[in-house]
Amino acid sequence: MAKLSKLLKAGVFAVGILGVGAFQFAAPAFAEMVYNRGNSEDPESLDPHKTSTVNEAHILRDLFQGLVMQDSKAELIPGAAESWTVSKDGAVYTFKLRADGKWSDGTPVTADDFVYSFRRLLDPKTGAEYASMLYVIKNGEELNTAKAKPEDLGVKAIDPKTLEITLKSATPYFLEMLTHQATYPVNKASIEKLGADWIKPGNLVSNGAFKLTEFVPNDHIKLVKNPEFFDAASVKLDVVNYIPTEDRSTAIKRFEAGELDSNDDLPTEQLADLKAKFGDQLHIGPFLGTYYYAIKTDKEPWSNPELRNAVSMAIDRDFLAEKVWQGAMLPGYSMVPPGIKGYEAQKATFADKSQLDREDDAKAVLEKLGYGPNHPLKMEIRYNTSENHKNTAVAIQEQLKPLGIEVTLLNEDMKSHYSHLEHKGDFDVARAAWVADYQDPESFLGISRKASGNNYSNFNNPKFEEMMDKASADGANAEARFKDLQGAERVLVDNVGQIPLLYYSYHDIVSSKLTGFDDNVMDVHPSRFISKAQ
């Protein structure tokens, strides 16, 4: 979602005072503008077609450039394409690529690069988790399921700088979808020459504002300004060091010591103290994301939706939001979070009940199914390393105990955790989260489709699939489409395909030396728009 073990060049950085692995960069021989950027985890991969997490997206957004990108406020801007037109029926997009668009090795970026990349994403052999994202393209699903040939895909190079994409039907969010890392182009010549090693430092050919020079696992990833980038003259930073900060408390210490210029998460149990100490260097605000637990719907006893609903009812989301997360999250009862214009999220039917009534209802269901203190229901919660996730799981463990649910906890690092989920490993309940790939409810609902690589719960409901298909068919009619999506969400929530718990807010800590780190509901901060006071 290939790591390189490589000794750092002498003098580039030294071990810091805050523990093994921490470091401080030595003063350069000239006045480089260096941004030390805390990022919650190392990426599992730097191959855009084999990634899925927000932490990977931060890095890939700096290394690559899709047809369309986002600016510092998460607004759409031209990327590798300088312009585009759309047919009257909304189904055909024609992109004009930049005449000066180049790869970091100086070769031109062409329409054929995108044809190759989209076909690669959909090739079943690639095993791309986000392949289903391109099912909106004509014959996209058919190619991914080996029912069509690559040349049947609705992505054509009209000439070296003109790309035509034909969709199954009008898709309102298509342009915004193209900002996602899964749609970034990859360099065919590099992949064919180097195979899996193409993503290593010294090998990786990319087309974004920065290029990769170092990757030391659990220490840092170093990007340097790409002189071949079409707008290199406006990029202020010379170096971006992505530093993994799994331990949020240590990250704060490193920020305070000046070793980090920003970090993408906070230890929320310390929020009040952090606000007092750092003031407006804390950036907290609404963010399109849902914190949820995946529950294995095809495994006994969790295949029973009544049992799944009882577990969901018994969880006190207000306590999680207010006490565990110190107000940095909001209680969540729907998969689609608030904030998408024109869409009314479909909440669980118990959302308006008091917590005491919910617990009474949950207890009654559990007793009916034969569970209670004398015959406990055993449940394991898996979560990835973070004080915040641990505290959430421990709180839920305590909340469920009085109802006769014995919860055990299993913690893994983020890479192992998501690898287990993505490869359909066995589990009962697992912590997960979804952040909008684009500002549309489909982004949150599509992950529960049976064909989605992100459907960790293995939820499979014909009515849900029918409503999602209908929404696709109604793409040109915004009102009808949202009604279809609301119907799909109603099915998902009523059948407890996932257990939504909280709605995210972003909570970043950002040095006052940085400019261009603009708050936005997507929490997107491309380094090309950031500068740092020396």
Coordinates of C-alpha atoms in Angstrom, one line a residue:
M1 CA 0.0 0.0 0.0
A2 CA 9.1 -2.2 -1.3
K3 CA 11.0 -0.7 1.1
L4 CA 14.7 0.3 0.6
S5 CA 17.2 -0.3 3.3
K6 CA 19.9 2.3 2.6
L7 CA 22.5 4.0 4.7
L8 CA 22.3 7.7 4.7
K9 CA 25.0 9.8 3.2
A10 CA 27.3 11.1 5.8
G11 CA 26.3 14.6 7.0
V12 CA 22.8 14.5 5.7
F13 CA 21.3 13.9 9.1
A14 CA 22.2 12.9 12.6
V15 CA 20.5 10.9 15.3
G16 CA 18.4 13.3 17.4
I17 CA 18.2 13.6 21.2
L18 CA 14.6 12.2 21.4
G19 CA 15.4 8.5 21.0
V20 CA 16.6 5.9 18.6
G21 CA 15.5 6.7 15.0
A22 CA 14.8 10.4 15.8
F23 CA 17.0 12.8 13.8
Q24 CA 17.8 16.3 13.1
F25 CA 19.0 17.4 9.7
A26 CA 22.4 19.1 9.7
A27 CA 22.7 22.6 8.4
P28 CA 23.2 22.5 4.6
A29 CA 26.1 24.1 2.8
F30 CA 23.6 26.6 1.2
A31 CA 20.3 28.0 2.3
E32 CA 17.9 25.2 1.2
M33 CA 14.3 25.6 2.1
V34 CA 13.6 22.3 3.9
Y35 CA 10.2 21.1 5.2
N36 CA 10.2 18.3 7.8
R37 CA 6.8 16.9 7.5
G38 CA 5.4 14.5 10.1
N39 CA 3.3 11.8 8.5
S40 CA 1.5 9.2 10.7
E41 CA 3.0 6.1 9.0
D42 CA 5.4 5.0 6.3
P43 CA 3.8 4.0 3.1
E44 CA 3.4 0.4 2.2
S45 CA 4.3 1.3 -1.3
L46 CA 5.0 4.3 -3.5
D47 CA 3.3 2.7 -6.5
P48 CA 0.2 4.8 -6.9
H49 CA -1.8 1.8 -8.1
K50 CA -1.0 -0.2 -5.0
T51 CA -1.8 2.3 -2.2
S52 CA -4.9 3.3 -0.3
T53 CA -4.1 5.3 2.8
V54 CA -4.2 9.1 3.4
N55 CA -0.6 8.9 4.6
E56 CA 0.5 7.5 1.2
A57 CA -1.6 10.1 -0.6
H58 CA 0.3 12.9 1.0
I59 CA 3.6 11.7 -0.4
L60 CA 2.2 10.6 -3.8
R61 CA 0.5 14.0 -4.3
D62 CA 4.0 15.5 -4.2
L63 CA 5.7 13.0 -6.4
F64 CA 3.0 12.6 -9.2
Q65 CA 0.5 14.7 -11.0
G66 CA -2.8 13.4 -12.3
L67 CA -4.9 15.0 -15.1
V68 CA -6.5 17.2 -12.5
M69 CA -5.2 18.2 -9.1
Q70 CA -6.1 20.2 -6.0
D71 CA -4.7 23.5 -4.8
S72 CA -3.9 24.5 -1.2
K73 CA -7.6 24.9 -0.5
A74 CA -8.6 21.6 -2.2
E75 CA -10.1 23.3 -5.2
L76 CA -9.8 21.7 -8.6
I77 CA -7.0 23.0 -10.8
P78 CA -5.4 21.7 -14.1
G79 CA -2.7 19.1 -13.5
A80 CA -1.1 17.1 -16.3
A81 CA -4.0 18.4 -18.5
E82 CA -4.0 22.1 -19.1
S83 CA -7.7 22.0 -20.2
W84 CA -10.6 19.7 -21.0
T85 CA -14.0 19.6 -22.6
V86 CA -17.1 17.5 -21.8
S87 CA -19.7 16.2 -24.2
K88 CA -23.3 17.4 -23.9
D89 CA -24.4 14.1 -22.4
G90 CA -21.6 14.3 -19.8
A91 CA -20.1 11.0 -20.8
V92 CA -17.0 11.9 -22.9
Y93 CA -14.1 14.0 -21.6
T94 CA -11.4 15.2 -23.8
F95 CA -8.2 16.3 -22.1
K96 CA -5.4 18.5 -23.6
L97 CA -2.1 17.6 -22.0
R98 CA 0.5 20.3 -21.3
A99 CA 3.0 20.8 -24.1
D100 CA 5.7 21.2 -21.5
G101 CA 4.6 18.3 -19.3
K102 CA 7.6 16.0 -18.6
W103 CA 8.7 13.1 -16.4
S104 CA 11.5 13.7 -14.0
D105 CA 13.9 12.1 -16.4
G106 CA 13.1 14.8 -19.0
T107 CA 10.9 12.6 -21.3
P108 CA 7.5 14.0 -22.3
V109 CA 4.3 13.0 -20.6
T110 CA 1.9 11.8 -23.3
A111 CA -1.7 10.6 -23.6
D112 CA -0.3 7.0 -24.1
D113 CA 1.1 7.2 -20.5
F114 CA -2.4 7.6 -19.2
V115 CA -3.8 4.9 -21.4
Y116 CA -1.1 2.6 -20.1
S117 CA -1.7 3.6 -16.5
F118 CA -5.5 3.3 -16.5
R119 CA -5.2 -0.2 -18.1
R120 CA -2.6 -1.2 -15.5
L121 CA -4.8 -0.1 -12.7
L122 CA -7.6 -2.2 -14.0
D123 CA -5.4 -5.2 -14.9
P124 CA -6.4 -8.0 -12.5
K125 CA -2.7 -8.9 -12.2
T126 CA -2.0 -5.6 -10.6
G127 CA -4.3 -6.3 -7.7
A128 CA -5.2 -2.6 -7.3
E129 CA -7.4 -1.9 -4.3
Y130 CA -8.8 1.1 -6.1
A131 CA -9.5 -0.6 -9.5
S132 CA -13.2 -0.3 -8.9
M133 CA -12.9 3.5 -8.9
L134 CA -12.5 3.3 -12.7
Y135 CA -15.6 1.2 -13.1
V136 CA -17.3 4.4 -14.2
I137 CA -15.3 4.2 -17.4
K138 CA -16.7 2.3 -20.3
N139 CA -15.6 -1.4 -20.0
G140 CA -13.6 -0.6 -16.8
E141 CA -15.3 -3.3 -14.7
E142 CA -15.2 -5.7 -17.6
L143 CA -11.4 -5.2 -18.0
N144 CA -10.9 -5.7 -14.3
T145 CA -12.9 -8.9 -14.2
A146 CA -11.2 -10.3 -17.4
K147 CA -14.3 -9.9 -19.5
A148 CA -12.8 -7.4 -21.9
K149 CA -9.5 -6.6 -23.6
P150 CA -7.3 -3.6 -22.6
E151 CA -8.0 -2.0 -26.0
D152 CA -11.8 -2.1 -25.2
L153 CA -11.3 0.3 -22.3
G154 CA -12.9 3.8 -22.9
V155 CA -9.5 5.5 -22.6
K156 CA -7.9 6.5 -26.0
A157 CA -4.9 8.6 -27.1
I158 CA -6.2 10.7 -30.0
D159 CA -2.7 12.1 -30.4
P160 CA 0.3 12.5 -28.1
K161 CA -1.2 15.3 -26.2
T162 CA -5.0 14.5 -26.5
L163 CA -6.7 12.0 -24.2
E164 CA -10.3 10.9 -24.6
I165 CA -12.1 9.2 -21.8
T166 CA -15.6 7.7 -22.3
L167 CA -17.7 6.9 -19.3
K168 CA -20.6 4.4 -18.9
S169 CA -22.8 7.4 -18.1
A170 CA -22.5 10.9 -16.8
T171 CA -20.6 10.9 -13.5
P172 CA -20.8 14.3 -11.7
Y173 CA -17.7 13.6 -9.5
F174 CA -15.4 12.3 -12.3
L175 CA -13.1 15.3 -12.4
E176 CA -12.6 15.3 -8.7
M177 CA -12.1 11.6 -8.7
L178 CA -9.1 12.2 -11.0
T179 CA -7.3 13.9 -8.2
H180 CA -6.9 10.6 -6.4
Q181 CA -3.5 8.9 -6.5
A182 CA -4.9 5.7 -8.1
T183 CA -5.4 7.7 -11.3
Y184 CA -1.9 9.2 -11.4
P185 CA 0.2 8.2 -14.4
V186 CA 3.2 5.8 -14.0
N187 CA 6.2 5.5 -16.3
K188 CA 5.9 2.5 -18.6
A189 CA 9.6 2.5 -19.6
S190 CA 10.7 2.5 -16.0
I191 CA 8.4 -0.3 -15.0
E192 CA 9.2 -2.5 -17.9
K193 CA 12.9 -2.1 -17.3
L194 CA 13.1 -2.4 -13.6
G195 CA 10.0 -4.4 -12.6
A196 CA 9.1 -4.0 -8.9
D197 CA 12.3 -2.0 -8.2
W198 CA 10.9 1.0 -10.2
I199 CA 9.7 2.7 -7.0
K200 CA 13.1 2.7 -5.3
P201 CA 15.1 6.0 -4.9
G202 CA 17.2 6.6 -7.9
N203 CA 14.8 4.6 -10.0
L204 CA 11.4 6.3 -9.5
V205 CA 10.5 8.4 -12.5
S206 CA 7.5 10.7 -11.6
N207 CA 5.9 13.8 -13.0
G208 CA 5.1 15.9 -9.9
A209 CA 6.7 18.9 -8.2
F210 CA 9.2 16.7 -6.4
K211 CA 11.2 13.5 -7.0
L212 CA 12.3 10.7 -4.6
T213 CA 15.9 10.6 -3.5
E214 CA 15.9 8.6 -0.2
F215 CA 13.6 6.2 1.6
V216 CA 14.9 4.9 5.0
P217 CA 12.0 2.8 6.5
N218 CA 10.9 4.0 10.0
D219 CA 13.1 7.1 9.6
H220 CA 12.3 9.4 6.7
I221 CA 11.5 9.7 3.0
K222 CA 13.4 12.5 1.2
L223 CA 11.9 14.4 -1.8
V224 CA 13.7 17.1 -3.7
K225 CA 12.4 19.7 -6.1
N226 CA 11.9 18.3 -9.6
P227 CA 13.5 20.8 -12.1
E228 CA 11.5 19.1 -14.9
F229 CA 8.1 20.0 -13.3
F230 CA 6.2 22.5 -15.6
D231 CA 5.8 25.0 -12.8
A232 CA 9.1 24.4 -11.0
A233 CA 9.7 28.2 -10.8
S234 CA 6.8 28.7 -8.4
V235 CA 7.8 25.8 -6.1
K236 CA 9.5 27.3 -3.0
L237 CA 10.6 24.2 -1.1
D238 CA 13.9 22.5 -2.1
V239 CA 13.4 19.5 0.1
V240 CA 10.5 17.7 1.8
N241 CA 11.3 15.1 4.4
Y242 CA 8.4 12.9 5.3
I243 CA 9.0 11.5 8.8
P244 CA 6.8 8.7 10.1
T245 CA 5.2 9.6 13.5
E246 CA 3.3 6.6 14.7
D247 CA 3.7 7.8 18.3
R248 CA 1.8 11.1 18.4
S249 CA 3.1 12.1 21.8
T250 CA 6.7 11.8 20.6
A251 CA 5.7 13.8 17.4
I252 CA 4.6 16.7 19.6
K253 CA 8.0 16.6 21.5
R254 CA 9.8 16.7 18.2
F255 CA 7.6 19.5 16.9
E256 CA 8.4 21.5 20.1
A257 CA 12.1 20.8 19.6
G258 CA 12.0 22.1 16.0
E259 CA 12.6 18.7 14.4
L260 CA 9.2 18.7 12.8
D261 CA 7.5 21.7 11.0
S262 CA 4.1 20.0 11.0
N263 CA 2.4 16.7 11.9
D264 CA -0.9 15.3 10.6
D265 CA -2.3 14.1 13.9
L266 CA -2.4 14.9 17.6
P267 CA -2.6 12.8 20.8
T268 CA -6.2 14.0 21.5
E269 CA -6.2 13.0 25.1
Q270 CA -3.7 16.0 25.5
L271 CA -5.8 18.4 23.4
A272 CA -6.6 20.9 26.2
D273 CA -2.9 21.2 27.1
L274 CA -1.8 21.4 23.5
K275 CA -4.3 24.2 22.8
A276 CA -2.9 26.2 25.8
K277 CA 0.7 25.6 24.8
F278 CA 0.6 25.9 21.0
G279 CA -2.4 28.2 20.4
D280 CA -3.1 28.8 16.7
Q281 CA -0.4 26.4 15.6
L282 CA -3.1 23.8 16.2
H283 CA -5.4 23.5 13.2
I284 CA -8.7 21.8 14.0
G285 CA -11.8 21.9 11.8
P286 CA -14.4 19.9 9.9
F287 CA -13.1 17.1 7.7
L288 CA -14.9 14.8 5.3
G289 CA -14.1 11.5 7.0
T290 CA -15.8 8.7 8.9
Y291 CA -14.1 6.6 11.7
Y292 CA -15.8 3.2 11.7
Y293 CA -15.4 -0.4 12.7
A294 CA -15.6 -3.1 10.0
I295 CA -17.5 -6.1 11.2
K296 CA -17.1 -9.5 9.4
T297 CA -20.6 -9.9 7.9
D298 CA -19.9 -13.4 6.4
K299 CA -18.5 -14.9 9.6
E300 CA -20.6 -16.5 12.4
P301 CA -22.0 -15.1 14.6
W302 CA -21.6 -11.7 12.9
S303 CA -23.6 -12.7 9.9
N304 CA -26.7 -11.9 11.9
P305 CA -27.6 -8.2 11.2
E306 CA -29.7 -8.1 14.4
L307 CA -26.6 -9.0 16.5
R308 CA -24.4 -6.5 14.6
N309 CA -27.0 -3.8 15.3
A310 CA -27.1 -4.7 19.0
V311 CA -23.3 -4.3 19.3
S312 CA -23.6 -0.9 17.4
M313 CA -26.4 0.3 19.7
A314 CA -24.4 -0.4 22.8
I315 CA -21.5 1.8 21.9
D316 CA -21.7 5.2 23.5
R317 CA -20.5 7.5 20.7
D318 CA -21.0 10.7 22.7
F319 CA -18.5 9.4 25.3
L320 CA -16.0 8.5 22.6
A321 CA -16.3 11.9 21.0
E322 CA -16.3 14.0 24.1
K323 CA -14.1 12.1 26.5
V324 CA -11.8 9.9 24.5
W325 CA -11.3 12.3 21.6
Q326 CA -11.7 15.5 23.7
G327 CA -14.1 17.0 21.3
A328 CA -11.8 16.5 18.3
M329 CA -14.4 14.2 16.7
L330 CA -18.2 14.1 16.4
P331 CA -20.6 11.2 17.2
G332 CA -21.3 9.3 13.9
Y333 CA -24.3 7.3 13.0
S334 CA -24.1 7.2 9.2
M335 CA -21.3 6.2 6.8
V336 CA -21.6 9.5 4.9
P337 CA -20.4 12.3 7.1
P338 CA -22.1 15.8 7.1
G339 CA -20.8 18.4 4.8
I340 CA -21.7 17.2 1.3
K341 CA -23.9 19.8 -0.2
G342 CA -27.4 18.7 -1.1
Y343 CA -27.1 15.2 0.6
E344 CA -28.9 14.2 3.8
A345 CA -27.0 11.3 5.4
Q346 CA -29.1 8.3 6.5
K347 CA -28.5 7.6 10.2
A348 CA -29.0 4.5 12.3
T349 CA -32.6 4.3 13.5
F350 CA -31.4 4.4 17.1
A351 CA -29.6 7.7 16.7
D352 CA -32.4 9.7 18.3
K353 CA -32.7 7.4 21.4
S354 CA -30.9 8.0 24.7
Q355 CA -27.9 5.9 25.4
L356 CA -29.7 4.2 28.2
D357 CA -32.6 3.2 25.9
R358 CA -30.1 1.9 23.3
E359 CA -28.3 -0.2 25.9
D360 CA -31.6 -1.7 27.1
D361 CA -32.6 -2.5 23.5
A362 CA -29.2 -4.1 22.8
K363 CA -29.4 -6.1 26.0
A364 CA -32.8 -7.5 25.0
V365 CA -31.5 -8.6 21.6
L366 CA -28.4 -10.2 23.1
E367 CA -30.6 -12.1 25.6
K368 CA -32.9 -13.2 22.9
L369 CA -29.9 -14.6 21.0
G370 CA -28.7 -16.4 24.1
Y371 CA -25.9 -14.1 25.2
G372 CA -25.3 -12.5 28.6
P373 CA -22.9 -12.4 31.5
N374 CA -23.3 -16.2 32.1
H375 CA -22.9 -16.9 28.4
P376 CA -20.7 -14.1 27.0
L377 CA -20.4 -13.2 23.4
K378 CA -16.7 -13.1 22.6
M379 CA -15.4 -10.4 20.2
E380 CA -12.0 -9.3 19.1
I381 CA -11.2 -5.8 18.1
R382 CA -8.2 -5.2 15.9
Y383 CA -6.7 -1.7 15.6
N384 CA -3.6 -0.1 14.2
T385 CA -1.0 1.5 16.5
S386 CA -2.1 4.9 17.9
E387 CA -2.9 6.2 21.4
N388 CA -6.2 7.5 20.0
H389 CA -7.2 4.1 18.5
K390 CA -6.2 2.2 21.6
N391 CA -8.1 4.5 23.9
T392 CA -11.2 4.2 21.6
A393 CA -11.0 0.4 21.6
V394 CA -10.5 0.2 25.4
A395 CA -13.5 2.5 26.0
I396 CA -15.7 0.3 23.8
Q397 CA -14.4 -2.8 25.6
E398 CA -15.6 -1.3 28.9
Q399 CA -18.9 -0.2 27.4
L400 CA -19.8 -3.7 26.1
K401 CA -18.6 -5.7 29.1
P402 CA -21.8 -5.1 31.3
L403 CA -23.9 -6.5 28.4
G404 CA -22.0 -9.8 28.4
I405 CA -19.7 -9.1 25.5
E406 CA -16.1 -10.1 26.3
V407 CA -13.8 -8.0 24.1
T408 CA -10.2 -8.8 23.5
L409 CA -7.9 -6.3 21.8
L410 CA -5.3 -6.9 19.1
N411 CA -2.9 -4.1 18.1
E412 CA -0.7 -4.1 15.0
D413 CA 1.3 -1.5 13.1
M414 CA -0.6 0.3 10.4
K415 CA 1.0 -1.6 7.5
S416 CA 0.3 -5.1 9.0
H417 CA -3.2 -4.0 10.1
Y418 CA -4.4 -2.9 6.7
S419 CA -2.5 -5.7 4.9
H420 CA -4.6 -8.1 7.0
L421 CA -7.8 -6.4 6.1
E422 CA -7.0 -5.9 2.4
H423 CA -6.1 -9.6 2.0
K424 CA -9.4 -10.6 3.6
G425 CA -7.8 -12.1 6.7
D426 CA -9.9 -13.4 9.5
F427 CA -11.2 -11.0 12.2
D428 CA -14.3 -10.1 14.1
V429 CA -14.2 -6.3 14.3
A430 CA -11.5 -4.0 13.0
R431 CA -10.8 -0.3 13.2
A432 CA -11.0 1.4 9.9
A433 CA -11.6 4.9 8.5
W434 CA -12.6 6.5 5.3
V435 CA -11.7 9.9 4.1
A436 CA -13.4 11.4 1.0
D437 CA -11.5 10.7 -2.2
Y438 CA -13.9 13.3 -3.7
Q439 CA -16.7 15.4 -2.3
D440 CA -19.5 13.0 -3.1
P441 CA -21.5 10.4 -1.0
E442 CA -20.5 7.7 -3.5
S443 CA -16.9 7.9 -2.1
F444 CA -18.2 6.6 1.3
L445 CA -20.8 4.2 0.0
G446 CA -18.8 2.6 -2.8
I447 CA -16.4 1.0 -0.3
S448 CA -19.2 -1.4 0.8
R449 CA -19.9 -2.7 -2.7
K450 CA -19.1 -6.4 -3.1
A451 CA -16.5 -5.7 -5.7
S452 CA -14.6 -3.1 -3.7
G453 CA -11.2 -3.9 -2.4
N454 CA -12.0 -1.7 0.6
N455 CA -15.0 -3.8 1.6
Y456 CA -13.3 -5.2 4.6
S457 CA -16.6 -6.4 6.1
N458 CA -17.4 -8.4 3.0
F459 CA -20.8 -6.8 3.0
N460 CA -22.9 -8.2 0.1
N461 CA -26.5 -7.0 -0.2
P462 CA -28.4 -7.2 -3.6
K463 CA -30.7 -4.3 -2.7
F464 CA -27.7 -2.1 -1.9
E465 CA -26.0 -3.1 -5.1
E466 CA -29.2 -2.3 -7.0
M467 CA -29.5 1.2 -5.5
M468 CA -25.9 1.9 -6.2
D469 CA -26.3 0.8 -9.8
K470 CA -29.4 3.0 -10.2
A471 CA -27.5 6.0 -8.8
S472 CA -24.9 5.4 -11.6
A473 CA -27.6 5.2 -14.2
D474 CA -29.1 8.5 -12.9
G475 CA -25.8 10.3 -13.1
A476 CA -27.2 13.2 -15.2
N477 CA -30.0 13.9 -12.7
A478 CA -28.5 15.1 -9.5
E479 CA -31.7 15.0 -7.5
A480 CA -32.6 11.5 -8.5
R481 CA -29.0 10.3 -8.0
F482 CA -28.8 11.6 -4.4
K483 CA -32.2 9.9 -3.7
D484 CA -30.8 6.6 -5.0
L485 CA -27.7 7.0 -2.9
Q486 CA -29.8 7.8 0.2
G487 CA -31.7 4.6 -0.5
A488 CA -28.4 2.7 -0.7
E489 CA -27.2 4.2 2.5
R490 CA -30.4 3.3 4.3
V491 CA -29.9 -0.4 3.3
L492 CA -26.3 -0.3 4.4
V493 CA -27.0 1.3 7.8
D494 CA -30.1 -0.8 8.5
N495 CA -28.1 -4.0 7.8
V496 CA -25.1 -2.8 9.7
G497 CA -22.7 -3.5 6.8
Q498 CA -20.2 -1.3 8.8
I499 CA -20.4 0.3 12.2
P500 CA -19.9 4.1 11.9
L501 CA -18.6 5.6 15.2
L502 CA -17.3 9.1 14.6
Y503 CA -17.0 11.9 12.1
Y504 CA -13.5 13.2 11.7
S505 CA -12.2 16.7 12.2
Y506 CA -8.7 17.4 11.0
H507 CA -6.3 18.1 13.8
D508 CA -2.9 19.2 12.5
I509 CA -0.1 21.0 14.3
V510 CA 1.6 23.5 11.9
S511 CA 4.6 25.7 12.6
S512 CA 4.0 29.4 12.3
K513 CA 7.0 29.4 9.9
L514 CA 4.9 27.7 7.2
T515 CA 2.7 29.5 4.8
G516 CA 0.4 27.8 2.2
F517 CA -0.8 25.1 4.6
D518 CA -4.4 26.2 4.2
D519 CA -7.2 24.6 6.2
N520 CA -9.8 22.7 4.0
V521 CA -12.4 20.0 4.5
M522 CA -10.3 17.5 2.6
D523 CA -7.2 18.1 4.7
V524 CA -5.1 18.2 1.5
H525 CA -1.9 20.2 1.6
P526 CA 0.3 19.8 -1.5
S527 CA 3.9 20.7 -0.6
R528 CA 4.3 22.6 -3.9
F529 CA 2.1 25.5 -2.5
I530 CA 3.9 25.6 0.9
S531 CA 6.9 27.8 1.9
K532 CA 8.9 28.2 5.1
A533 CA 10.4 31.2 6.7
Q534 CA 14.1 30.8 7.1

